[in-house]
Amino acid sequence: MIKTTLTVDERLAPADCSTMPDVRKGVDALDRALVRLLAERQGYMDAAARIKADRSKVFDRARIEDVVDKVKAAARESGLSEAIAEPVWRTLIDRCIAYEYDSWDRTKG
């Protein structure tokens, strides 16, 4: 079992930013952290492709909606606009499904 301890580069809190360089430093730090998390998520797509015996199991509409519902709930709890969260995750899911198909084809096709 892994427990990720995410480190994010030093930055000011958004409310403490007084210049655009402050804002950009914060955004860049968060982007680097997000990339590390997305790389880990991609690893789970490789695992899913390895585990799923049938390529037709890669696309699962019910799972997509379950993930989106969970993300929207987490967004509400965190103060993230659902208008940002939902389309970002739907795009992420779409790209992850495409990646998983490619991974499935590489390992089993």
mmCIF file of C-alpha atoms in Angstrom:
data_model
loop_
_atom_site.group_PDB
_atom_site.id
_atom_site.type_symbol
_atom_site.label_atom_id
_atom_site.label_comp_id
_atom_site.label_asym_id
_atom_site.label_seq_id
_atom_site.Cartn_x
_atom_site.Cartn_y
_atom_site.Cartn_z
ATOM 1 C CA MET A 1 0.000 0.000 0.000
ATOM 2 C CA ILE A 2 1.348 3.426 -0.862
ATOM 3 C CA LYS A 3 0.479 6.620 0.868
ATOM 4 C CA THR A 4 1.493 9.615 -1.178
ATOM 5 C CA THR A 5 2.867 12.549 0.701
ATOM 6 C CA LEU A 6 2.564 15.316 -1.803
ATOM 7 C CA THR A 7 5.128 18.052 -1.634
ATOM 8 C CA VAL A 8 4.383 21.325 -3.323
ATOM 9 C CA ASP A 9 7.074 23.924 -3.858
ATOM 10 C CA GLU A 10 7.068 26.947 -1.576
ATOM 11 C CA ARG A 11 4.544 29.592 -2.542
ATOM 12 C CA LEU A 12 2.337 32.260 -1.041
ATOM 13 C CA ALA A 13 -1.294 31.583 -0.227
ATOM 14 C CA PRO A 14 -3.515 33.092 -2.942
ATOM 15 C CA ALA A 15 -4.854 35.729 -0.542
ATOM 16 C CA ASP A 16 -1.281 36.823 0.245
ATOM 17 C CA CYS A 17 -0.222 37.347 -3.385
ATOM 18 C CA SER A 18 0.344 40.998 -4.233
ATOM 19 C CA THR A 19 2.067 40.691 -7.614
ATOM 20 C CA MET A 20 1.611 38.626 -10.753
ATOM 21 C CA PRO A 21 4.990 36.911 -10.190
ATOM 22 C CA ASP A 22 3.618 35.756 -6.800
ATOM 23 C CA VAL A 23 0.515 34.366 -8.530
ATOM 24 C CA ARG A 24 2.536 32.695 -11.290
ATOM 25 C CA LYS A 25 4.946 31.106 -8.808
ATOM 26 C CA GLY A 26 1.981 29.595 -6.965
ATOM 27 C CA VAL A 27 0.297 28.344 -10.120
ATOM 28 C CA ASP A 28 3.558 26.858 -11.430
ATOM 29 C CA ALA A 29 4.182 25.078 -8.103
ATOM 30 C CA LEU A 30 0.699 23.575 -8.147
ATOM 31 C CA ASP A 31 1.043 22.564 -11.804
ATOM 32 C CA ARG A 32 4.234 20.615 -11.014
ATOM 33 C CA ALA A 33 2.441 18.820 -8.163
ATOM 34 C CA LEU A 34 -0.559 18.062 -10.369
ATOM 35 C CA VAL A 35 1.716 16.560 -13.029
ATOM 36 C CA ARG A 36 3.208 14.196 -10.445
ATOM 37 C CA LEU A 37 -0.291 13.120 -9.365
ATOM 38 C CA LEU A 38 -1.425 12.663 -12.965
ATOM 39 C CA ALA A 39 1.627 10.500 -13.671
ATOM 40 C CA GLU A 40 0.594 8.281 -10.765
ATOM 41 C CA ARG A 41 -2.997 8.202 -12.075
ATOM 42 C CA GLN A 42 -1.636 7.125 -15.466
ATOM 43 C CA GLY A 43 0.051 4.206 -13.725
ATOM 44 C CA TYR A 44 -3.376 3.069 -12.543
ATOM 45 C CA MET A 45 -4.575 3.139 -16.160
ATOM 46 C CA ASP A 46 -1.706 0.786 -17.033
ATOM 47 C CA ALA A 47 -2.740 -1.445 -14.119
ATOM 48 C CA ALA A 48 -6.377 -1.423 -15.272
ATOM 49 C CA ALA A 49 -5.336 -2.372 -18.803
ATOM 50 C CA ARG A 50 -3.222 -5.208 -17.404
ATOM 51 C CA ILE A 51 -6.053 -6.480 -15.183
ATOM 52 C CA LYS A 52 -8.977 -6.214 -17.618
ATOM 53 C CA ALA A 53 -9.220 -9.396 -19.666
ATOM 54 C CA ASP A 54 -11.470 -7.873 -22.332
ATOM 55 C CA ARG A 55 -10.849 -4.632 -24.226
ATOM 56 C CA SER A 56 -14.590 -3.885 -24.140
ATOM 57 C CA LYS A 57 -14.278 -3.383 -20.369
ATOM 58 C CA VAL A 58 -12.070 -0.295 -20.803
ATOM 59 C CA PHE A 59 -15.041 2.037 -21.337
ATOM 60 C CA ASP A 60 -17.476 1.940 -18.423
ATOM 61 C CA ARG A 61 -20.166 4.658 -18.498
ATOM 62 C CA ALA A 62 -21.360 3.915 -14.950
ATOM 63 C CA ARG A 63 -17.811 4.258 -13.595
ATOM 64 C CA ILE A 64 -17.336 7.542 -15.465
ATOM 65 C CA GLU A 65 -20.465 9.026 -13.898
ATOM 66 C CA ASP A 66 -19.467 7.684 -10.471
ATOM 67 C CA VAL A 67 -16.065 9.382 -10.740
ATOM 68 C CA VAL A 68 -17.611 12.664 -11.903
ATOM 69 C CA ASP A 69 -20.149 12.603 -9.062
ATOM 70 C CA LYS A 70 -17.373 12.024 -6.515
ATOM 71 C CA VAL A 71 -15.264 14.804 -8.011
ATOM 72 C CA LYS A 72 -18.175 17.244 -7.932
ATOM 73 C CA ALA A 73 -18.791 16.417 -4.266
ATOM 74 C CA ALA A 74 -15.098 16.851 -3.469
ATOM 75 C CA ALA A 75 -15.099 20.137 -5.385
ATOM 76 C CA ARG A 76 -18.008 21.451 -3.328
ATOM 77 C CA GLU A 77 -16.254 20.444 -0.099
ATOM 78 C CA SER A 78 -13.012 22.116 -1.210
ATOM 79 C CA GLY A 79 -14.482 25.325 -2.589
ATOM 80 C CA LEU A 80 -13.631 24.467 -6.195
ATOM 81 C CA SER A 81 -16.191 25.569 -8.752
ATOM 82 C CA GLU A 82 -18.027 22.615 -10.281
ATOM 83 C CA ALA A 83 -17.889 24.603 -13.531
ATOM 84 C CA ILE A 84 -14.120 24.020 -13.432
ATOM 85 C CA ALA A 85 -14.055 20.555 -11.862
ATOM 86 C CA GLU A 86 -16.558 18.705 -14.040
ATOM 87 C CA PRO A 87 -15.218 19.597 -17.504
ATOM 88 C CA VAL A 88 -11.618 19.164 -16.360
ATOM 89 C CA TRP A 89 -12.366 15.670 -15.044
ATOM 90 C CA ARG A 90 -14.455 14.675 -18.037
ATOM 91 C CA THR A 91 -11.523 15.615 -20.267
ATOM 92 C CA LEU A 92 -9.108 13.813 -17.952
ATOM 93 C CA ILE A 93 -11.290 10.696 -17.988
ATOM 94 C CA ASP A 94 -11.587 10.826 -21.783
ATOM 95 C CA ARG A 95 -7.809 11.051 -22.196
ATOM 96 C CA CYS A 96 -7.227 8.337 -19.591
ATOM 97 C CA ILE A 97 -9.626 6.002 -21.388
ATOM 98 C CA ALA A 98 -7.788 6.614 -24.668
ATOM 99 C CA TYR A 99 -4.498 5.939 -22.888
ATOM 100 C CA GLU A 100 -5.908 2.767 -21.324
ATOM 101 C CA TYR A 101 -7.021 1.487 -24.743
ATOM 102 C CA ASP A 102 -3.488 2.084 -26.047
ATOM 103 C CA SER A 103 -1.993 0.397 -23.000
ATOM 104 C CA TRP A 104 -4.351 -2.575 -23.387
ATOM 105 C CA ASP A 105 -3.405 -2.884 -27.063
ATOM 106 C CA ARG A 106 0.326 -2.720 -26.246
ATOM 107 C CA THR A 107 0.117 -5.431 -23.607
ATOM 108 C CA LYS A 108 -2.592 -7.718 -25.000
ATOM 109 C CA GLY A 109 -3.315 -6.725 -28.579
#
